Amino acid sequence: MTSLVDISITVNRRPYLLSLPTNRIVADLLREDLLLTGCKIGCDQGVCGACTVLVDDLPVTACTTFAFELDGNSVTTIEGLSEDGQLHPVQRAFLDHSAFQCGFCTPGMILSVKALLDHHRDPDDLTIRQWLGANICRCTGYQMIIEAVRAAARAGAG
Ligand code: FES
Ligand code: FES
């Protein structure tokens, strides 16, 4: 029998007190309990980056993280990035530069870009590629994504 653990967690600026099985994965907590389906499940093995969310502003793969590990932490999903009905500058840059096709990788990609720009306001191409190395896109060939990152940096997204 799986035991339960109580955690306190903030998701998209909203606080939660939850009692969860110790083996509850963050991706399942977000998608099934909180209905935040912008967190995508691709490989389910920590490889593709589709499930990336921000934990205290750093990218984390939600498919390989237990929910109890985030006790006391703050999580941001793609649903929490816009404010007051306005897209975040990184979201706007992805739209303006058509930096997606099927869109499956896009929520995780955008969150990784936000973290990148929070740490590097004007990243060079090598830094961009290093930060996005854990986010796989099978559609775009990455060039449009890199152009969107540059545009978001110019727009002061960091
Ligand atoms: S679904 Fe989590 S890294 Fe691929
Ligand atoms: S847009 Fe399809 S996987 Fe990236």
mmCIF file with all atom_site columns, C-alpha atoms and ligand atoms in Angstrom:
data_model
loop_
_atom_site.group_PDB
_atom_site.id
_atom_site.type_symbol
_atom_site.label_atom_id
_atom_site.label_alt_id
_atom_site.label_comp_id
_atom_site.label_asym_id
_atom_site.label_entity_id
_atom_site.label_seq_id
_atom_site.pdbx_PDB_ins_code
_atom_site.Cartn_x
_atom_site.Cartn_y
_atom_site.Cartn_z
_atom_site.occupancy
_atom_site.B_iso_or_equiv
_atom_site.pdbx_formal_charge
_atom_site.auth_seq_id
_atom_site.auth_comp_id
_atom_site.auth_asym_id
_atom_site.auth_atom_id
_atom_site.pdbx_PDB_model_num
ATOM   1   C  CA  . MET A 1 1   ? 0.000  0.000  0.000   1.00 0.00 ? 1   MET A CA  1
ATOM   2   C  CA  . THR A 1 2   ? 1.310  3.431  -0.964  1.00 0.00 ? 2   THR A CA  1
ATOM   3   C  CA  . SER A 1 3   ? 1.460  5.868  1.911   1.00 0.00 ? 3   SER A CA  1
ATOM   4   C  CA  . LEU A 1 4   ? 0.384  9.489  1.708   1.00 0.00 ? 4   LEU A CA  1
ATOM   5   C  CA  . VAL A 1 5   ? 2.435  12.618 2.238   1.00 0.00 ? 5   VAL A CA  1
ATOM   6   C  CA  . ASP A 1 6   ? 1.210  16.158 2.893   1.00 0.00 ? 6   ASP A CA  1
ATOM   7   C  CA  . ILE A 1 7   ? 2.806  18.908 0.849   1.00 0.00 ? 7   ILE A CA  1
ATOM   8   C  CA  . SER A 1 8   ? 2.481  22.652 0.509   1.00 0.00 ? 8   SER A CA  1
ATOM   9   C  CA  . ILE A 1 9   ? 3.072  23.849 -3.031  1.00 0.00 ? 9   ILE A CA  1
ATOM   10  C  CA  . THR A 1 10  ? 2.403  26.957 -5.094  1.00 0.00 ? 10  THR A CA  1
ATOM   11  C  CA  . VAL A 1 11  ? 1.380  26.418 -8.706  1.00 0.00 ? 11  VAL A CA  1
ATOM   12  C  CA  . ASN A 1 12  ? 1.008  29.401 -11.007 1.00 0.00 ? 12  ASN A CA  1
ATOM   13  C  CA  . ARG A 1 13  ? 0.901  31.775 -8.025  1.00 0.00 ? 13  ARG A CA  1
ATOM   14  C  CA  . ARG A 1 14  ? -1.859 29.769 -6.322  1.00 0.00 ? 14  ARG A CA  1
ATOM   15  C  CA  . PRO A 1 15  ? -1.100 27.944 -3.039  1.00 0.00 ? 15  PRO A CA  1
ATOM   16  C  CA  . TYR A 1 16  ? -2.194 24.329 -2.483  1.00 0.00 ? 16  TYR A CA  1
ATOM   17  C  CA  . LEU A 1 17  ? -2.133 22.007 0.522   1.00 0.00 ? 17  LEU A CA  1
ATOM   18  C  CA  . LEU A 1 18  ? -2.268 18.474 -0.863  1.00 0.00 ? 18  LEU A CA  1
ATOM   19  C  CA  . SER A 1 19  ? -2.220 14.949 0.497   1.00 0.00 ? 19  SER A CA  1
ATOM   20  C  CA  . LEU A 1 20  ? -0.622 12.748 -2.145  1.00 0.00 ? 20  LEU A CA  1
ATOM   21  C  CA  . PRO A 1 21  ? 0.736  9.228  -2.591  1.00 0.00 ? 21  PRO A CA  1
ATOM   22  C  CA  . THR A 1 22  ? 4.503  9.286  -2.088  1.00 0.00 ? 22  THR A CA  1
ATOM   23  C  CA  . ASN A 1 23  ? 4.962  7.967  -5.627  1.00 0.00 ? 23  ASN A CA  1
ATOM   24  C  CA  . ARG A 1 24  ? 2.866  10.708 -7.277  1.00 0.00 ? 24  ARG A CA  1
ATOM   25  C  CA  . ILE A 1 25  ? 4.821  12.210 -10.179 1.00 0.00 ? 25  ILE A CA  1
ATOM   26  C  CA  . VAL A 1 26  ? 4.680  15.981 -10.768 1.00 0.00 ? 26  VAL A CA  1
ATOM   27  C  CA  . ALA A 1 27  ? 3.467  15.519 -14.344 1.00 0.00 ? 27  ALA A CA  1
ATOM   28  C  CA  . ASP A 1 28  ? 0.477  13.489 -13.107 1.00 0.00 ? 28  ASP A CA  1
ATOM   29  C  CA  . LEU A 1 29  ? -0.214 15.946 -10.311 1.00 0.00 ? 29  LEU A CA  1
ATOM   30  C  CA  . LEU A 1 30  ? -0.319 18.816 -12.797 1.00 0.00 ? 30  LEU A CA  1
ATOM   31  C  CA  . ARG A 1 31  ? -2.208 17.078 -15.590 1.00 0.00 ? 31  ARG A CA  1
ATOM   32  C  CA  . GLU A 1 32  ? -4.640 14.874 -13.670 1.00 0.00 ? 32  GLU A CA  1
ATOM   33  C  CA  . ASP A 1 33  ? -5.177 16.608 -10.315 1.00 0.00 ? 33  ASP A CA  1
ATOM   34  C  CA  . LEU A 1 34  ? -4.870 20.256 -11.357 1.00 0.00 ? 34  LEU A CA  1
ATOM   35  C  CA  . LEU A 1 35  ? -5.924 19.821 -15.029 1.00 0.00 ? 35  LEU A CA  1
ATOM   36  C  CA  . LEU A 1 36  ? -2.885 21.751 -16.265 1.00 0.00 ? 36  LEU A CA  1
ATOM   37  C  CA  . THR A 1 37  ? -2.462 19.737 -19.461 1.00 0.00 ? 37  THR A CA  1
ATOM   38  C  CA  . GLY A 1 38  ? 0.026  22.163 -20.980 1.00 0.00 ? 38  GLY A CA  1
ATOM   39  C  CA  . CYS A 1 39  ? 2.600  19.946 -19.281 1.00 0.00 ? 39  CYS A CA  1
ATOM   40  C  CA  . LYS A 1 40  ? 3.050  17.359 -22.056 1.00 0.00 ? 40  LYS A CA  1
ATOM   41  C  CA  . ILE A 1 41  ? 4.200  13.771 -21.662 1.00 0.00 ? 41  ILE A CA  1
ATOM   42  C  CA  . GLY A 1 42  ? 6.499  12.633 -24.437 1.00 0.00 ? 42  GLY A CA  1
ATOM   43  C  CA  . CYS A 1 43  ? 9.161  10.123 -23.462 1.00 0.00 ? 43  CYS A CA  1
ATOM   44  C  CA  . ASP A 1 44  ? 8.170  9.844  -19.769 1.00 0.00 ? 44  ASP A CA  1
ATOM   45  C  CA  . GLN A 1 45  ? 11.857 9.183  -19.073 1.00 0.00 ? 45  GLN A CA  1
ATOM   46  C  CA  . GLY A 1 46  ? 13.422 12.621 -18.619 1.00 0.00 ? 46  GLY A CA  1
ATOM   47  C  CA  . VAL A 1 47  ? 14.818 12.748 -22.145 1.00 0.00 ? 47  VAL A CA  1
ATOM   48  C  CA  . CYS A 1 48  ? 12.612 14.882 -24.434 1.00 0.00 ? 48  CYS A CA  1
ATOM   49  C  CA  . GLY A 1 49  ? 11.832 17.925 -22.289 1.00 0.00 ? 49  GLY A CA  1
ATOM   50  C  CA  . ALA A 1 50  ? 8.158  18.081 -23.304 1.00 0.00 ? 50  ALA A CA  1
ATOM   51  C  CA  . CYS A 1 51  ? 7.081  17.996 -19.649 1.00 0.00 ? 51  CYS A CA  1
ATOM   52  C  CA  . THR A 1 52  ? 9.382  20.836 -18.572 1.00 0.00 ? 52  THR A CA  1
ATOM   53  C  CA  . VAL A 1 53  ? 8.000  23.155 -15.898 1.00 0.00 ? 53  VAL A CA  1
ATOM   54  C  CA  . LEU A 1 54  ? 9.740  25.793 -13.811 1.00 0.00 ? 54  LEU A CA  1
ATOM   55  C  CA  . VAL A 1 55  ? 10.440 25.093 -10.165 1.00 0.00 ? 55  VAL A CA  1
ATOM   56  C  CA  . ASP A 1 56  ? 11.499 28.299 -8.459  1.00 0.00 ? 56  ASP A CA  1
ATOM   57  C  CA  . ASP A 1 57  ? 12.371 29.622 -11.928 1.00 0.00 ? 57  ASP A CA  1
ATOM   58  C  CA  . LEU A 1 58  ? 14.576 26.720 -13.057 1.00 0.00 ? 58  LEU A CA  1
ATOM   59  C  CA  . PRO A 1 59  ? 13.539 24.054 -15.612 1.00 0.00 ? 59  PRO A CA  1
ATOM   60  C  CA  . VAL A 1 60  ? 12.635 20.630 -14.223 1.00 0.00 ? 60  VAL A CA  1
ATOM   61  C  CA  . THR A 1 61  ? 11.305 17.553 -16.002 1.00 0.00 ? 61  THR A CA  1
ATOM   62  C  CA  . ALA A 1 62  ? 7.940  16.865 -14.402 1.00 0.00 ? 62  ALA A CA  1
ATOM   63  C  CA  . CYS A 1 63  ? 7.934  13.219 -15.523 1.00 0.00 ? 63  CYS A CA  1
ATOM   64  C  CA  . THR A 1 64  ? 10.959 12.345 -13.394 1.00 0.00 ? 64  THR A CA  1
ATOM   65  C  CA  . THR A 1 65  ? 10.193 14.376 -10.276 1.00 0.00 ? 65  THR A CA  1
ATOM   66  C  CA  . PHE A 1 66  ? 8.132  13.192 -7.339  1.00 0.00 ? 66  PHE A CA  1
ATOM   67  C  CA  . ALA A 1 67  ? 5.550  15.688 -6.121  1.00 0.00 ? 67  ALA A CA  1
ATOM   68  C  CA  . PHE A 1 68  ? 6.765  15.385 -2.512  1.00 0.00 ? 68  PHE A CA  1
ATOM   69  C  CA  . GLU A 1 69  ? 10.158 16.687 -3.659  1.00 0.00 ? 69  GLU A CA  1
ATOM   70  C  CA  . LEU A 1 70  ? 8.499  20.034 -4.409  1.00 0.00 ? 70  LEU A CA  1
ATOM   71  C  CA  . ASP A 1 71  ? 7.139  20.575 -0.905  1.00 0.00 ? 71  ASP A CA  1
ATOM   72  C  CA  . GLY A 1 72  ? 7.529  24.290 -0.198  1.00 0.00 ? 72  GLY A CA  1
ATOM   73  C  CA  . ASN A 1 73  ? 8.419  25.157 -3.786  1.00 0.00 ? 73  ASN A CA  1
ATOM   74  C  CA  . SER A 1 74  ? 6.793  27.294 -6.442  1.00 0.00 ? 74  SER A CA  1
ATOM   75  C  CA  . VAL A 1 75  ? 5.910  25.777 -9.836  1.00 0.00 ? 75  VAL A CA  1
ATOM   76  C  CA  . THR A 1 76  ? 5.139  27.602 -13.057 1.00 0.00 ? 76  THR A CA  1
ATOM   77  C  CA  . THR A 1 77  ? 3.489  25.851 -15.985 1.00 0.00 ? 77  THR A CA  1
ATOM   78  C  CA  . ILE A 1 78  ? 2.734  27.295 -19.391 1.00 0.00 ? 78  ILE A CA  1
ATOM   79  C  CA  . GLU A 1 79  ? -0.765 28.153 -18.128 1.00 0.00 ? 79  GLU A CA  1
ATOM   80  C  CA  . GLY A 1 80  ? 0.778  30.481 -15.551 1.00 0.00 ? 80  GLY A CA  1
ATOM   81  C  CA  . LEU A 1 81  ? 3.068  32.412 -17.849 1.00 0.00 ? 81  LEU A CA  1
ATOM   82  C  CA  . SER A 1 82  ? 0.642  35.001 -19.173 1.00 0.00 ? 82  SER A CA  1
ATOM   83  C  CA  . GLU A 1 83  ? -0.642 37.687 -16.823 1.00 0.00 ? 83  GLU A CA  1
ATOM   84  C  CA  . ASP A 1 84  ? -3.798 39.774 -17.046 1.00 0.00 ? 84  ASP A CA  1
ATOM   85  C  CA  . GLY A 1 85  ? -4.649 38.163 -20.380 1.00 0.00 ? 85  GLY A CA  1
ATOM   86  C  CA  . GLN A 1 86  ? -1.343 39.249 -21.930 1.00 0.00 ? 86  GLN A CA  1
ATOM   87  C  CA  . LEU A 1 87  ? 1.032  36.712 -23.419 1.00 0.00 ? 87  LEU A CA  1
ATOM   88  C  CA  . HIS A 1 88  ? 4.496  36.603 -21.901 1.00 0.00 ? 88  HIS A CA  1
ATOM   89  C  CA  . PRO A 1 89  ? 7.102  38.140 -24.259 1.00 0.00 ? 89  PRO A CA  1
ATOM   90  C  CA  . VAL A 1 90  ? 8.567  34.685 -24.922 1.00 0.00 ? 90  VAL A CA  1
ATOM   91  C  CA  . GLN A 1 91  ? 5.139  33.381 -25.950 1.00 0.00 ? 91  GLN A CA  1
ATOM   92  C  CA  . ARG A 1 92  ? 4.668  36.433 -28.162 1.00 0.00 ? 92  ARG A CA  1
ATOM   93  C  CA  . ALA A 1 93  ? 8.072  35.893 -29.801 1.00 0.00 ? 93  ALA A CA  1
ATOM   94  C  CA  . PHE A 1 94  ? 7.273  32.228 -30.530 1.00 0.00 ? 94  PHE A CA  1
ATOM   95  C  CA  . LEU A 1 95  ? 4.019  33.296 -32.172 1.00 0.00 ? 95  LEU A CA  1
ATOM   96  C  CA  . ASP A 1 96  ? 5.591  36.111 -34.163 1.00 0.00 ? 96  ASP A CA  1
ATOM   97  C  CA  . HIS A 1 97  ? 8.401  33.871 -35.458 1.00 0.00 ? 97  HIS A CA  1
ATOM   98  C  CA  . SER A 1 98  ? 6.282  30.762 -36.090 1.00 0.00 ? 98  SER A CA  1
ATOM   99  C  CA  . ALA A 1 99  ? 8.618  28.872 -33.770 1.00 0.00 ? 99  ALA A CA  1
ATOM   100 C  CA  . PHE A 1 100 ? 6.414  25.785 -33.611 1.00 0.00 ? 100 PHE A CA  1
ATOM   101 C  CA  . GLN A 1 101 ? 4.574  23.381 -35.871 1.00 0.00 ? 101 GLN A CA  1
ATOM   102 C  CA  . CYS A 1 102 ? 2.754  20.598 -34.027 1.00 0.00 ? 102 CYS A CA  1
ATOM   103 C  CA  . GLY A 1 103 ? 3.268  22.491 -30.755 1.00 0.00 ? 103 GLY A CA  1
ATOM   104 C  CA  . PHE A 1 104 ? 3.912  19.428 -28.613 1.00 0.00 ? 104 PHE A CA  1
ATOM   105 C  CA  . CYS A 1 105 ? 7.335  20.593 -27.467 1.00 0.00 ? 105 CYS A CA  1
ATOM   106 C  CA  . THR A 1 106 ? 6.320  24.243 -27.250 1.00 0.00 ? 106 THR A CA  1
ATOM   107 C  CA  . PRO A 1 107 ? 5.168  24.636 -23.615 1.00 0.00 ? 107 PRO A CA  1
ATOM   108 C  CA  . GLY A 1 108 ? 8.353  23.053 -22.284 1.00 0.00 ? 108 GLY A CA  1
ATOM   109 C  CA  . MET A 1 109 ? 10.475 24.924 -24.808 1.00 0.00 ? 109 MET A CA  1
ATOM   110 C  CA  . ILE A 1 110 ? 8.963  28.293 -23.871 1.00 0.00 ? 110 ILE A CA  1
ATOM   111 C  CA  . LEU A 1 111 ? 9.461  27.664 -20.161 1.00 0.00 ? 111 LEU A CA  1
ATOM   112 C  CA  . SER A 1 112 ? 13.096 26.719 -20.742 1.00 0.00 ? 112 SER A CA  1
ATOM   113 C  CA  . VAL A 1 113 ? 13.549 29.915 -22.774 1.00 0.00 ? 113 VAL A CA  1
ATOM   114 C  CA  . LYS A 1 114 ? 12.039 31.960 -19.966 1.00 0.00 ? 114 LYS A CA  1
ATOM   115 C  CA  . ALA A 1 115 ? 14.510 30.434 -17.507 1.00 0.00 ? 115 ALA A CA  1
ATOM   116 C  CA  . LEU A 1 116 ? 17.352 31.066 -19.958 1.00 0.00 ? 116 LEU A CA  1
ATOM   117 C  CA  . LEU A 1 117 ? 16.455 34.749 -20.333 1.00 0.00 ? 117 LEU A CA  1
ATOM   118 C  CA  . ASP A 1 118 ? 15.992 35.137 -16.585 1.00 0.00 ? 118 ASP A CA  1
ATOM   119 C  CA  . HIS A 1 119 ? 19.639 34.102 -16.227 1.00 0.00 ? 119 HIS A CA  1
ATOM   120 C  CA  . HIS A 1 120 ? 21.116 35.535 -19.457 1.00 0.00 ? 120 HIS A CA  1
ATOM   121 C  CA  . ARG A 1 121 ? 19.486 38.704 -20.731 1.00 0.00 ? 121 ARG A CA  1
ATOM   122 C  CA  . ASP A 1 122 ? 21.399 38.656 -24.036 1.00 0.00 ? 122 ASP A CA  1
ATOM   123 C  CA  . PRO A 1 123 ? 22.491 35.052 -24.677 1.00 0.00 ? 123 PRO A CA  1
ATOM   124 C  CA  . ASP A 1 124 ? 24.711 34.120 -27.625 1.00 0.00 ? 124 ASP A CA  1
ATOM   125 C  CA  . ASP A 1 125 ? 23.733 31.230 -29.902 1.00 0.00 ? 125 ASP A CA  1
ATOM   126 C  CA  . LEU A 1 126 ? 25.910 28.712 -28.055 1.00 0.00 ? 126 LEU A CA  1
ATOM   127 C  CA  . THR A 1 127 ? 24.261 29.606 -24.744 1.00 0.00 ? 127 THR A CA  1
ATOM   128 C  CA  . ILE A 1 128 ? 20.811 29.336 -26.325 1.00 0.00 ? 128 ILE A CA  1
ATOM   129 C  CA  . ARG A 1 129 ? 21.614 25.888 -27.730 1.00 0.00 ? 129 ARG A CA  1
ATOM   130 C  CA  . GLN A 1 130 ? 23.070 24.727 -24.420 1.00 0.00 ? 130 GLN A CA  1
ATOM   131 C  CA  . TRP A 1 131 ? 19.982 25.822 -22.456 1.00 0.00 ? 131 TRP A CA  1
ATOM   132 C  CA  . LEU A 1 132 ? 17.631 24.228 -24.974 1.00 0.00 ? 132 LEU A CA  1
ATOM   133 C  CA  . GLY A 1 133 ? 19.692 21.042 -25.272 1.00 0.00 ? 133 GLY A CA  1
ATOM   134 C  CA  . ALA A 1 134 ? 17.233 19.194 -23.037 1.00 0.00 ? 134 ALA A CA  1
ATOM   135 C  CA  . ASN A 1 135 ? 14.194 20.205 -25.136 1.00 0.00 ? 135 ASN A CA  1
ATOM   136 C  CA  . ILE A 1 136 ? 13.721 18.135 -28.283 1.00 0.00 ? 136 ILE A CA  1
ATOM   137 C  CA  . CYS A 1 137 ? 11.694 19.485 -31.203 1.00 0.00 ? 137 CYS A CA  1
ATOM   138 C  CA  . ARG A 1 138 ? 10.960 17.066 -34.025 1.00 0.00 ? 138 ARG A CA  1
ATOM   139 C  CA  . CYS A 1 139 ? 9.321  19.638 -36.318 1.00 0.00 ? 139 CYS A CA  1
ATOM   140 C  CA  . THR A 1 140 ? 10.972 23.022 -36.598 1.00 0.00 ? 140 THR A CA  1
ATOM   141 C  CA  . GLY A 1 141 ? 14.678 22.432 -37.168 1.00 0.00 ? 141 GLY A CA  1
ATOM   142 C  CA  . TYR A 1 142 ? 15.299 24.886 -34.282 1.00 0.00 ? 142 TYR A CA  1
ATOM   143 C  CA  . GLN A 1 143 ? 16.196 27.932 -36.414 1.00 0.00 ? 143 GLN A CA  1
ATOM   144 C  CA  . MET A 1 144 ? 12.854 29.657 -35.862 1.00 0.00 ? 144 MET A CA  1
ATOM   145 C  CA  . ILE A 1 145 ? 13.083 28.858 -32.163 1.00 0.00 ? 145 ILE A CA  1
ATOM   146 C  CA  . ILE A 1 146 ? 16.497 30.485 -31.910 1.00 0.00 ? 146 ILE A CA  1
ATOM   147 C  CA  . GLU A 1 147 ? 15.207 33.524 -33.775 1.00 0.00 ? 147 GLU A CA  1
ATOM   148 C  CA  . ALA A 1 148 ? 12.290 33.718 -31.330 1.00 0.00 ? 148 ALA A CA  1
ATOM   149 C  CA  . VAL A 1 149 ? 14.700 33.573 -28.399 1.00 0.00 ? 149 VAL A CA  1
ATOM   150 C  CA  . ARG A 1 150 ? 16.757 36.421 -29.869 1.00 0.00 ? 150 ARG A CA  1
ATOM   151 C  CA  . ALA A 1 151 ? 13.579 38.456 -30.409 1.00 0.00 ? 151 ALA A CA  1
ATOM   152 C  CA  . ALA A 1 152 ? 12.379 37.797 -26.870 1.00 0.00 ? 152 ALA A CA  1
ATOM   153 C  CA  . ALA A 1 153 ? 15.779 38.896 -25.532 1.00 0.00 ? 153 ALA A CA  1
ATOM   154 C  CA  . ARG A 1 154 ? 15.583 42.106 -27.594 1.00 0.00 ? 154 ARG A CA  1
ATOM   155 C  CA  . ALA A 1 155 ? 12.095 42.668 -26.175 1.00 0.00 ? 155 ALA A CA  1
ATOM   156 C  CA  . GLY A 1 156 ? 13.545 42.471 -22.663 1.00 0.00 ? 156 GLY A CA  1
ATOM   157 C  CA  . ALA A 1 157 ? 11.911 39.198 -21.702 1.00 0.00 ? 157 ALA A CA  1
ATOM   158 C  CA  . GLY A 1 158 ? 14.609 38.427 -19.141 1.00 0.00 ? 158 GLY A CA  1
HETATM 159 S  S1  . FES B 2 .   ? 8.097  13.528 -20.988 1.00 0.00 ? 1   FES B S1  1
HETATM 160 FE FE1 . FES B 2 .   ? 9.397  14.262 -19.439 1.00 0.00 ? 1   FES B FE1 1
HETATM 161 S  S2  . FES B 2 .   ? 11.318 14.498 -20.399 1.00 0.00 ? 1   FES B S2  1
HETATM 162 FE FE2 . FES B 2 .   ? 10.068 13.572 -21.920 1.00 0.00 ? 1   FES B FE2 1
HETATM 163 S  S1  . FES B 2 .   ? 6.792  21.864 -32.835 1.00 0.00 ? 2   FES B S1  1
HETATM 164 FE FE1 . FES B 2 .   ? 6.434  19.728 -33.053 1.00 0.00 ? 2   FES B FE1 1
HETATM 165 S  S2  . FES B 2 .   ? 7.884  18.833 -31.695 1.00 0.00 ? 2   FES B S2  1
HETATM 166 FE FE2 . FES B 2 .   ? 8.375  20.937 -31.680 1.00 0.00 ? 2   FES B FE2 1
#
